[in-house]
PDB file of C-alpha atoms in Angstrom:
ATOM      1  CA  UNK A  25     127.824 120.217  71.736  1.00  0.00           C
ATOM      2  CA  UNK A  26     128.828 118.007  74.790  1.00  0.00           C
ATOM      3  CA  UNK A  27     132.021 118.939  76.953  1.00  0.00           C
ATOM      4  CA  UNK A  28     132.850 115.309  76.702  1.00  0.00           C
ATOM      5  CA  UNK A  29     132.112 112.959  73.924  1.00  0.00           C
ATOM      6  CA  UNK A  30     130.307 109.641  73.713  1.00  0.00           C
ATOM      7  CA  UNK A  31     129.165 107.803  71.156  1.00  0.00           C
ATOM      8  CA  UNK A  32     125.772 107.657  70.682  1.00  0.00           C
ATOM      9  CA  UNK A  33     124.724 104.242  70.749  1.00  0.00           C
ATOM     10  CA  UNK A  34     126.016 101.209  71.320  1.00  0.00           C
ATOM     11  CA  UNK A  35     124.616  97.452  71.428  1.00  0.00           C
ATOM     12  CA  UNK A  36     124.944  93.970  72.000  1.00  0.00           C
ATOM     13  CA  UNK A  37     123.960  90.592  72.679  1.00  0.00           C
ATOM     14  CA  UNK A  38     122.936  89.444  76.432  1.00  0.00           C
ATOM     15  CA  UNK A  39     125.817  87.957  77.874  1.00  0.00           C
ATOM     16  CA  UNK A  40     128.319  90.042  75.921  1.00  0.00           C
ATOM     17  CA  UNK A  41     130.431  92.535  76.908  1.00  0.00           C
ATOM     18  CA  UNK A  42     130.422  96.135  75.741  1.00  0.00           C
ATOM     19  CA  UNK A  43     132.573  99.420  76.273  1.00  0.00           C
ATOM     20  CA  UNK A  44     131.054 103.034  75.929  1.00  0.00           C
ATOM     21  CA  UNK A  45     134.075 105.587  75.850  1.00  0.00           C
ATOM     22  CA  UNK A  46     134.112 108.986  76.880  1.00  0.00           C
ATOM     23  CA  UNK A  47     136.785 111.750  75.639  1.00  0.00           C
ATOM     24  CA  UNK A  48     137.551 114.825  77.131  1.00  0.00           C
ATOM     25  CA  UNK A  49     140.686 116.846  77.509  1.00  0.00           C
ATOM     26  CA  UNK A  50     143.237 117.335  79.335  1.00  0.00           C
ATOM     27  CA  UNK A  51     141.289 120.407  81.270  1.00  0.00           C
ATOM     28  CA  UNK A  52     138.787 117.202  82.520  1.00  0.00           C
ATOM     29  CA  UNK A  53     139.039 114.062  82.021  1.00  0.00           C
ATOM     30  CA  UNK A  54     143.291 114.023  81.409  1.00  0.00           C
ATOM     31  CA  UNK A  55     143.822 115.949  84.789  1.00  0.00           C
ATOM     32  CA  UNK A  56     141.263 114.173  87.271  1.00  0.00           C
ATOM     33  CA  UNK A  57     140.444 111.327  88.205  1.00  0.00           C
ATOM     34  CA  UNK A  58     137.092 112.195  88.947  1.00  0.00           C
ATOM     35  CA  UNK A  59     134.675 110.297  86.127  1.00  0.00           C
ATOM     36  CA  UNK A  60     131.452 108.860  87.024  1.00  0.00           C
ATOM     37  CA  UNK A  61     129.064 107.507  85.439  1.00  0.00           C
ATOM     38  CA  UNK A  62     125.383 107.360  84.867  1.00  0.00           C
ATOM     39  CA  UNK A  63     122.432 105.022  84.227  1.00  0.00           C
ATOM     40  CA  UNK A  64     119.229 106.476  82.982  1.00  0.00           C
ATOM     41  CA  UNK A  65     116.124 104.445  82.591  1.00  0.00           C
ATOM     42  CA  UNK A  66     113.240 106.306  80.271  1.00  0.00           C
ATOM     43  CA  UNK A  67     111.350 108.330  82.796  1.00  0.00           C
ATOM     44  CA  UNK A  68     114.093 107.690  85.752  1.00  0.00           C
ATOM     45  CA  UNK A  69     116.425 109.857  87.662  1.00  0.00           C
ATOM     46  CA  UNK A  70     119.960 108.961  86.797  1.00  0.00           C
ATOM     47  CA  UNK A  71     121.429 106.708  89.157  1.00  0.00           C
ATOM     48  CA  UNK A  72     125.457 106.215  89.500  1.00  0.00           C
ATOM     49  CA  UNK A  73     127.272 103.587  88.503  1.00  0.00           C
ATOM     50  CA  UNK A  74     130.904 104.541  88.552  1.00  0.00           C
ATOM     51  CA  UNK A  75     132.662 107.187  90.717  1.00  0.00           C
ATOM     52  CA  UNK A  76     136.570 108.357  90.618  1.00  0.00           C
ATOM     53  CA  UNK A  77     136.949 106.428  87.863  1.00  0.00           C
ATOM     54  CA  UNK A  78     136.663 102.897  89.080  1.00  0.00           C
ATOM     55  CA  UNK A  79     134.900 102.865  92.227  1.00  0.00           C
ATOM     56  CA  UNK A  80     131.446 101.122  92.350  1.00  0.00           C
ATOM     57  CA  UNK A  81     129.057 102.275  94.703  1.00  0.00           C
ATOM     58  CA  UNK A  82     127.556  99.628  97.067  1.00  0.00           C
ATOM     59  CA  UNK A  83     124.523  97.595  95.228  1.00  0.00           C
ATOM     60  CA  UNK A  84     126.153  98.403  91.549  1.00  0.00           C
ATOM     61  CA  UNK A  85     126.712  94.864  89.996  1.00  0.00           C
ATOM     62  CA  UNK A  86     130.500  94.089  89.236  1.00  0.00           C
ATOM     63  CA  UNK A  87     129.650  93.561  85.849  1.00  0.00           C
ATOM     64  CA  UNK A  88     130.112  97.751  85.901  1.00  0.00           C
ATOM     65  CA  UNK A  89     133.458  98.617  85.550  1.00  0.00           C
ATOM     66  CA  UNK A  90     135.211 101.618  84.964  1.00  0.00           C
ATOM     67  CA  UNK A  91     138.986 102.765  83.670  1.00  0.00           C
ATOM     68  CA  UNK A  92     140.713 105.940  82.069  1.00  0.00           C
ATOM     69  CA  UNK A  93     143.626 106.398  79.519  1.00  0.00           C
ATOM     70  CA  UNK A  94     144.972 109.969  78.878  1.00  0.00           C
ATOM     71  CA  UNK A  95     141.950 111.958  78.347  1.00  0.00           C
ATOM     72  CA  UNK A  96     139.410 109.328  77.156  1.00  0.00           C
ATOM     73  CA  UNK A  97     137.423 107.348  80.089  1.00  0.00           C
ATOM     74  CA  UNK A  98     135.831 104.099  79.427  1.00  0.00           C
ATOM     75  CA  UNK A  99     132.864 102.094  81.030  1.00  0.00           C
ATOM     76  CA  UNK A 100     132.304  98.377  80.583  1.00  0.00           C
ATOM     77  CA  UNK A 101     129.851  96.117  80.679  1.00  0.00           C
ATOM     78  CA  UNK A 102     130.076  92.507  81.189  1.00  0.00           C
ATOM     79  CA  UNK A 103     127.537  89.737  80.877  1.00  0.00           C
ATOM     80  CA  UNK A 104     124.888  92.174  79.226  1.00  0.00           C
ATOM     81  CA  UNK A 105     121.412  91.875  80.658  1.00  0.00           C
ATOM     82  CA  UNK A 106     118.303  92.914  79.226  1.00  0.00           C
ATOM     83  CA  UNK A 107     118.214  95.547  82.388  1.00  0.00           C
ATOM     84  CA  UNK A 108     121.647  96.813  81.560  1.00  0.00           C
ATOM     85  CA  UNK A 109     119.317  98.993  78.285  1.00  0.00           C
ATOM     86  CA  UNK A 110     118.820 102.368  78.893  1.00  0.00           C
ATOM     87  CA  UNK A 111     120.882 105.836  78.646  1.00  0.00           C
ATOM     88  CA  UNK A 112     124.464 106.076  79.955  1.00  0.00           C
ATOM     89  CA  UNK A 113     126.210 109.538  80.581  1.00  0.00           C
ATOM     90  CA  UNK A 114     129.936 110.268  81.858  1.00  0.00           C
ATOM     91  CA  UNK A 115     130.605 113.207  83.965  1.00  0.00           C
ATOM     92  CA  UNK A 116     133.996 115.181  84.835  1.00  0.00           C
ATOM     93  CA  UNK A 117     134.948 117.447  87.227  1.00  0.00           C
ATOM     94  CA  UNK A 118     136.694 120.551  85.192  1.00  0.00           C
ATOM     95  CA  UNK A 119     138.318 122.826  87.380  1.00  0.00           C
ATOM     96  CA  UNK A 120     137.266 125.990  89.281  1.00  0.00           C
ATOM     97  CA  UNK A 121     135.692 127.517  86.296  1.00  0.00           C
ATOM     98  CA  UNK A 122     133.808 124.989  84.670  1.00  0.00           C
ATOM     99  CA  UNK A 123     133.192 122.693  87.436  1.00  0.00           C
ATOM    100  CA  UNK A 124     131.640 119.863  86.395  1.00  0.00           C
ATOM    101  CA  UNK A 125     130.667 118.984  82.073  1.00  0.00           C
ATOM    102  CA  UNK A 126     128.612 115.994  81.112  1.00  0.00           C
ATOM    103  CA  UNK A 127     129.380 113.868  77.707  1.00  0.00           C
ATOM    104  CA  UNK A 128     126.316 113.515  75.504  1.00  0.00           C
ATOM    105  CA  UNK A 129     124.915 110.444  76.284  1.00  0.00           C
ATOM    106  CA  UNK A 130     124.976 106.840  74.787  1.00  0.00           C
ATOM    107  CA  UNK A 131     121.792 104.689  74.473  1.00  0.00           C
ATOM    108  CA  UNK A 132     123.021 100.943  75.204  1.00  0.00           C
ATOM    109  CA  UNK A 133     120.728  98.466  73.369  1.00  0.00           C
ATOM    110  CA  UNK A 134     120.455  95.305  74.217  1.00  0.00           C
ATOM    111  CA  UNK A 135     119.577  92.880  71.220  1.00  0.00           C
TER     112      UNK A 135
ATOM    113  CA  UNK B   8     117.547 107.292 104.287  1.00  0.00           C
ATOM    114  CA  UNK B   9     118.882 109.702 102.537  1.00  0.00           C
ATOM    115  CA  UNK B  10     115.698 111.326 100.402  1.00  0.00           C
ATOM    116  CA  UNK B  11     115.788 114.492  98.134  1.00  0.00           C
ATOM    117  CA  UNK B  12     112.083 115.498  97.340  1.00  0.00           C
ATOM    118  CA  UNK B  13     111.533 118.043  94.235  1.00  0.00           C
ATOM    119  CA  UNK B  14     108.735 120.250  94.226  1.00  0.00           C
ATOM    120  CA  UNK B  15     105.577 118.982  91.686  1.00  0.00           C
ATOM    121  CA  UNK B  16     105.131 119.713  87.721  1.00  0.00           C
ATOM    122  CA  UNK B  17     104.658 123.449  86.653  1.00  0.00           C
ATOM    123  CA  UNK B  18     103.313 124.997  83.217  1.00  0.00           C
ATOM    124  CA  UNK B  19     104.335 128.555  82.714  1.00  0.00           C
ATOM    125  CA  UNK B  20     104.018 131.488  80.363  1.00  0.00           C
ATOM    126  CA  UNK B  21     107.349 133.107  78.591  1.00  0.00           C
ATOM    127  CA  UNK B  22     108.718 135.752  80.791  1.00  0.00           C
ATOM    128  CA  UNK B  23     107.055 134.637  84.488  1.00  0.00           C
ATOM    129  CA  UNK B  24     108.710 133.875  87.015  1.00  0.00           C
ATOM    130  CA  UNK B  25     109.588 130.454  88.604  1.00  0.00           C
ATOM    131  CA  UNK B  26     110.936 129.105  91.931  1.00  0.00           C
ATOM    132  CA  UNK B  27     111.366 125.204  91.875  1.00  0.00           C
ATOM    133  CA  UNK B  28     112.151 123.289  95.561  1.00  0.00           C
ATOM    134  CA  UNK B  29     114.172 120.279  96.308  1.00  0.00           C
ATOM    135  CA  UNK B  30     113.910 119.094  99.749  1.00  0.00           C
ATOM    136  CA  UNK B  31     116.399 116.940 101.521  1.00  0.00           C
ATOM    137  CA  UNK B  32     115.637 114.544 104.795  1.00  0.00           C
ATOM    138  CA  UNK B  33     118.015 111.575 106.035  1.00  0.00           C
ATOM    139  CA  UNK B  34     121.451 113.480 106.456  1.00  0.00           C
ATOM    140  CA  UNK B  35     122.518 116.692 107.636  1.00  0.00           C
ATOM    141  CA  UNK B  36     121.458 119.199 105.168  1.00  0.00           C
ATOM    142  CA  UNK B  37     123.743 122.054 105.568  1.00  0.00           C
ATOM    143  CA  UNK B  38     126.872 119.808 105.186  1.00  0.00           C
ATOM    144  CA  UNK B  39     126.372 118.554 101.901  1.00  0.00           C
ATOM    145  CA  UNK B  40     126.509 119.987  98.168  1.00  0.00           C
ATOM    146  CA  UNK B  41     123.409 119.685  96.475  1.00  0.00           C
ATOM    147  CA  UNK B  42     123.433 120.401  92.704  1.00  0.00           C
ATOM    148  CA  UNK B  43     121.066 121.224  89.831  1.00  0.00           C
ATOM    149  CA  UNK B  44     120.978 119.587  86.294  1.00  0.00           C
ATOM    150  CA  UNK B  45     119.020 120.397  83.581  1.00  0.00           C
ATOM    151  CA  UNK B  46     117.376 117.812  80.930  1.00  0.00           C
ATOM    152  CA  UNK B  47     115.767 119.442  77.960  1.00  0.00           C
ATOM    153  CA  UNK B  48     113.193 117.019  76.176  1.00  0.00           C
ATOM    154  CA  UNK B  49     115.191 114.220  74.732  1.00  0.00           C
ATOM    155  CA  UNK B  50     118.403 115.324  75.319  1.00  0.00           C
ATOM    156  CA  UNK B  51     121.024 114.689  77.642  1.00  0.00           C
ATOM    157  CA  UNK B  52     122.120 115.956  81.313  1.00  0.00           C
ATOM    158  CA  UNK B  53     123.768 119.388  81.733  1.00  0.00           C
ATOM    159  CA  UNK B  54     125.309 120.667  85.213  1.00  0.00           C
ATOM    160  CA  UNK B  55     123.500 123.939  86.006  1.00  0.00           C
ATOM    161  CA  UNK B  56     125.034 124.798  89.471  1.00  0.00           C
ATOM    162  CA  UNK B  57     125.423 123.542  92.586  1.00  0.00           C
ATOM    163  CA  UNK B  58     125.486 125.231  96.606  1.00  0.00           C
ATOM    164  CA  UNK B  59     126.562 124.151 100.022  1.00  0.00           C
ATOM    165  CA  UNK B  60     123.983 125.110 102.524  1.00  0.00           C
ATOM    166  CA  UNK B  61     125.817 125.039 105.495  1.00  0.00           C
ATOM    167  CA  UNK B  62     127.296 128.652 104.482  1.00  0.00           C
ATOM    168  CA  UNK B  63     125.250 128.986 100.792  1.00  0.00           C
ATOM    169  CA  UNK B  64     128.471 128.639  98.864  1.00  0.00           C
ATOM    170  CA  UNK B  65     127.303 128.343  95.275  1.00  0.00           C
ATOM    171  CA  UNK B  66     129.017 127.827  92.371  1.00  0.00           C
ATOM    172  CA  UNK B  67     127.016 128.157  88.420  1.00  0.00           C
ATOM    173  CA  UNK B  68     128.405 126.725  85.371  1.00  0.00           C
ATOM    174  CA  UNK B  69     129.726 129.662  82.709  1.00  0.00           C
ATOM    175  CA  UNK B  70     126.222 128.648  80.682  1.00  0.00           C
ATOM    176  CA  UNK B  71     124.237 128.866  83.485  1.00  0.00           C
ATOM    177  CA  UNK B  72     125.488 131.745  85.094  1.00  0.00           C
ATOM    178  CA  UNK B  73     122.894 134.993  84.753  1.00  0.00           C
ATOM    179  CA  UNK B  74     120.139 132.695  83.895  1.00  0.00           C
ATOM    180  CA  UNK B  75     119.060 131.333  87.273  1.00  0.00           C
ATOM    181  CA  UNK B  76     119.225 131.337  90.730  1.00  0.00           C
ATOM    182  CA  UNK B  77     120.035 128.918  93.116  1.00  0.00           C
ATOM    183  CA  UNK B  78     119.241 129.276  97.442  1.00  0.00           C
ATOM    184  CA  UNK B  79     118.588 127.501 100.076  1.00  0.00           C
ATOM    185  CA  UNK B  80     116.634 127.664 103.451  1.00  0.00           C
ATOM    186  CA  UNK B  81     118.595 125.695 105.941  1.00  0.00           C
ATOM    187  CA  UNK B  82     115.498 126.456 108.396  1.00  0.00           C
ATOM    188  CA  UNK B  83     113.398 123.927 106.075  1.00  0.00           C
ATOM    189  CA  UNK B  84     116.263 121.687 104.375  1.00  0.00           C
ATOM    190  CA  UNK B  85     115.134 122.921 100.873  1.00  0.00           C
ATOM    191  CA  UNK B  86     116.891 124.286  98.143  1.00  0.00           C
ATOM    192  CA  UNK B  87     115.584 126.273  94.780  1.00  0.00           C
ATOM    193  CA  UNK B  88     116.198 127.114  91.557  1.00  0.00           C
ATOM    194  CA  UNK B  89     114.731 130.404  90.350  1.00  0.00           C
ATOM    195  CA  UNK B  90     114.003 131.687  87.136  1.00  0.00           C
ATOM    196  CA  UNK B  91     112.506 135.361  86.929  1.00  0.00           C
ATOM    197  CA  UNK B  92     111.531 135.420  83.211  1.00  0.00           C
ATOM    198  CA  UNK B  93     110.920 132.116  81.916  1.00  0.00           C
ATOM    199  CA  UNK B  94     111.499 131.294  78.256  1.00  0.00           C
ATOM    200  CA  UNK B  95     110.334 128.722  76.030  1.00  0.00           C
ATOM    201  CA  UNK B  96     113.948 127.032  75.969  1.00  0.00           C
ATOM    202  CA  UNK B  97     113.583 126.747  79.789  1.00  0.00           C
ATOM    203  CA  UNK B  98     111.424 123.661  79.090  1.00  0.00           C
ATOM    204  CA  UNK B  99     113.190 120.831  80.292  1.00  0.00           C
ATOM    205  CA  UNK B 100     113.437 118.218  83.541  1.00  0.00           C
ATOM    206  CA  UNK B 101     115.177 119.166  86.222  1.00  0.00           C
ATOM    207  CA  UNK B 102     117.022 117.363  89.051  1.00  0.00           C
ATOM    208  CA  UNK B 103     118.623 118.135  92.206  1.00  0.00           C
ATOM    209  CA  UNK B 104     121.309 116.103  93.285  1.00  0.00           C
ATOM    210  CA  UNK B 105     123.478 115.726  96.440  1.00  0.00           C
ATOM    211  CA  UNK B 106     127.068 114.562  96.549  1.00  0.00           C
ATOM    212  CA  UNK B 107     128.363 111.503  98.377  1.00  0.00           C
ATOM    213  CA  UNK B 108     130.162 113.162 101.237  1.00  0.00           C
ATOM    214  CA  UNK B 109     130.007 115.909 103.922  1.00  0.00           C
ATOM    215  CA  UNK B 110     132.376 118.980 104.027  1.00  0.00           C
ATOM    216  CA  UNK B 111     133.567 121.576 100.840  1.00  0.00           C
ATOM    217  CA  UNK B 112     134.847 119.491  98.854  1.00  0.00           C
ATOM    218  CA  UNK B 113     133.540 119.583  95.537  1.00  0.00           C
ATOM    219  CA  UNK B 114     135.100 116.723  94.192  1.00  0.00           C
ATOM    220  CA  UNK B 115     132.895 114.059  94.335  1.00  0.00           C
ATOM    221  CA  UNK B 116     130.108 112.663  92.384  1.00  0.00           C
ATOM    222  CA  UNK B 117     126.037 113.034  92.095  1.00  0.00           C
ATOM    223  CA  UNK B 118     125.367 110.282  94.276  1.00  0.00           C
ATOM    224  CA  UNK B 119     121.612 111.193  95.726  1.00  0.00           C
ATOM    225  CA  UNK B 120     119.154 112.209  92.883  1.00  0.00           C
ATOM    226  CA  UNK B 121     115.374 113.847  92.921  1.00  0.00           C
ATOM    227  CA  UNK B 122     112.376 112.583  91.104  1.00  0.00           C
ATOM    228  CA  UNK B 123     113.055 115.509  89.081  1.00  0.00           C
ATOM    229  CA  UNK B 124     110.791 118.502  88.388  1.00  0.00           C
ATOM    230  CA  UNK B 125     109.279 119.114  84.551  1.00  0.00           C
ATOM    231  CA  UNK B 126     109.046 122.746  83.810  1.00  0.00           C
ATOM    232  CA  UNK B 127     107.217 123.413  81.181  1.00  0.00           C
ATOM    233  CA  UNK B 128     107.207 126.889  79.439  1.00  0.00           C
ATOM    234  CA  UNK B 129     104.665 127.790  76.639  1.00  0.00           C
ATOM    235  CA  UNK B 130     102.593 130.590  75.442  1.00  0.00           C
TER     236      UNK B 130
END
């Protein structure tokens, strides 16, 4: 079992929007603001899309976005492309003992 | 550029030993964190540890701790993960990763990955 929790899948239509949500606690998620988030393609290295949160890194398409609420972190996805399908994993930093947990994973389909 | 480069594909026997390589080029390789994660077959990511070369800080995660070892050799810009008694569960993908920025802190993210390295442990 995952330190933080995803669901795992999600889909939609190209051009629509979807959110993938990621719970922690307050141990994580609640007390940093520290998510990122990670693309996977089937035989790829991950690649980040989402740092502290909300920050995109340079060549991510603004169609990533990223937010938090309490303990539960959220990435969306706007204008769905048939690229946008693969694997998507959050990520927390969790203090000086655990240091950093993973959620499961959620495989994004695009229909 | 920054470039990490993991070491090639290995098939191993339960109980032998294992030393895996991730080599960075393109930055300043003792001032950055470079982590491991794991990725058992079909599964998702799991933070295994992580060191700083520039003074081999290293921190495991409490599942990981005991079960490997992670070094580095600032003379070659390379850092390993060890295993000295494999086991079939040790079968998995592995990636190094470094984080965005120089100095201690640890609180950034992944932002550099390896190709990753497939161990693969069988009788």
């Amino acid at each position: 079992q995952s330190a933080l929790t995803q669901p795992a899948s999600v889909s939609g239509s190209p051009g629509q929007s979807i959110t993938i949500s990621c719970t922690g606690t307050s141990s994580d998620v609640g007390s940093y603001n520290l998510v990122s988030w990670y693309q996977q393609h089937p035989g790829k290295a991950p690649k980040v899309m989402i740092y502290e949160g909300s920050q995109r890194p340079s060549g991510v398409s603004n169609r990533f976005s990223g937010s938090k609420s309490g303990n539960t972190a959220s990435l969306t996805i706007s204008g769905l492309q048939a690229e946008d399908e693969a694997d998507y994993y959050c990520c927390s930093f969790a203090g000086s003992s655990n240091f950093v947990v993973f959620g499961g994973g959620t495989k994004l389909t695009v229909l | 550029e920054v470039q990490l480069v993991q070491s090639g594909a290995e098939v191993k026997k339960p109980g032998e030993s294992l030393k895996i390589s991730c080599k960075g080029s393109g930055y300043i390789f003792t001032s950055y964190w470079i982590g491991w994660v794991r990725q058992m077959p079909g599964k998702g990511l799991e933070w295994m540890g992580i060191i700083y070369p520039g003074d081999s800080d290293i921190r495991y995660s409490p599942s990981f701790q005991g079960q490997v070892t992670i070094s580095a050799d600032k003379s070659i810009s390379t850092v390993y993960l060890h295993w000295s008694s494999l086991k079939a569960s040790d079968t998995a993908m592995y990636y190094c990763a470094r984080l965005r920025g120089s100095g201690g802190s640890l609180l950034q993210e992944m932002r550099y990955w390896g190709q990753g390295t497939l161990v693969t442990v069988s009788s």
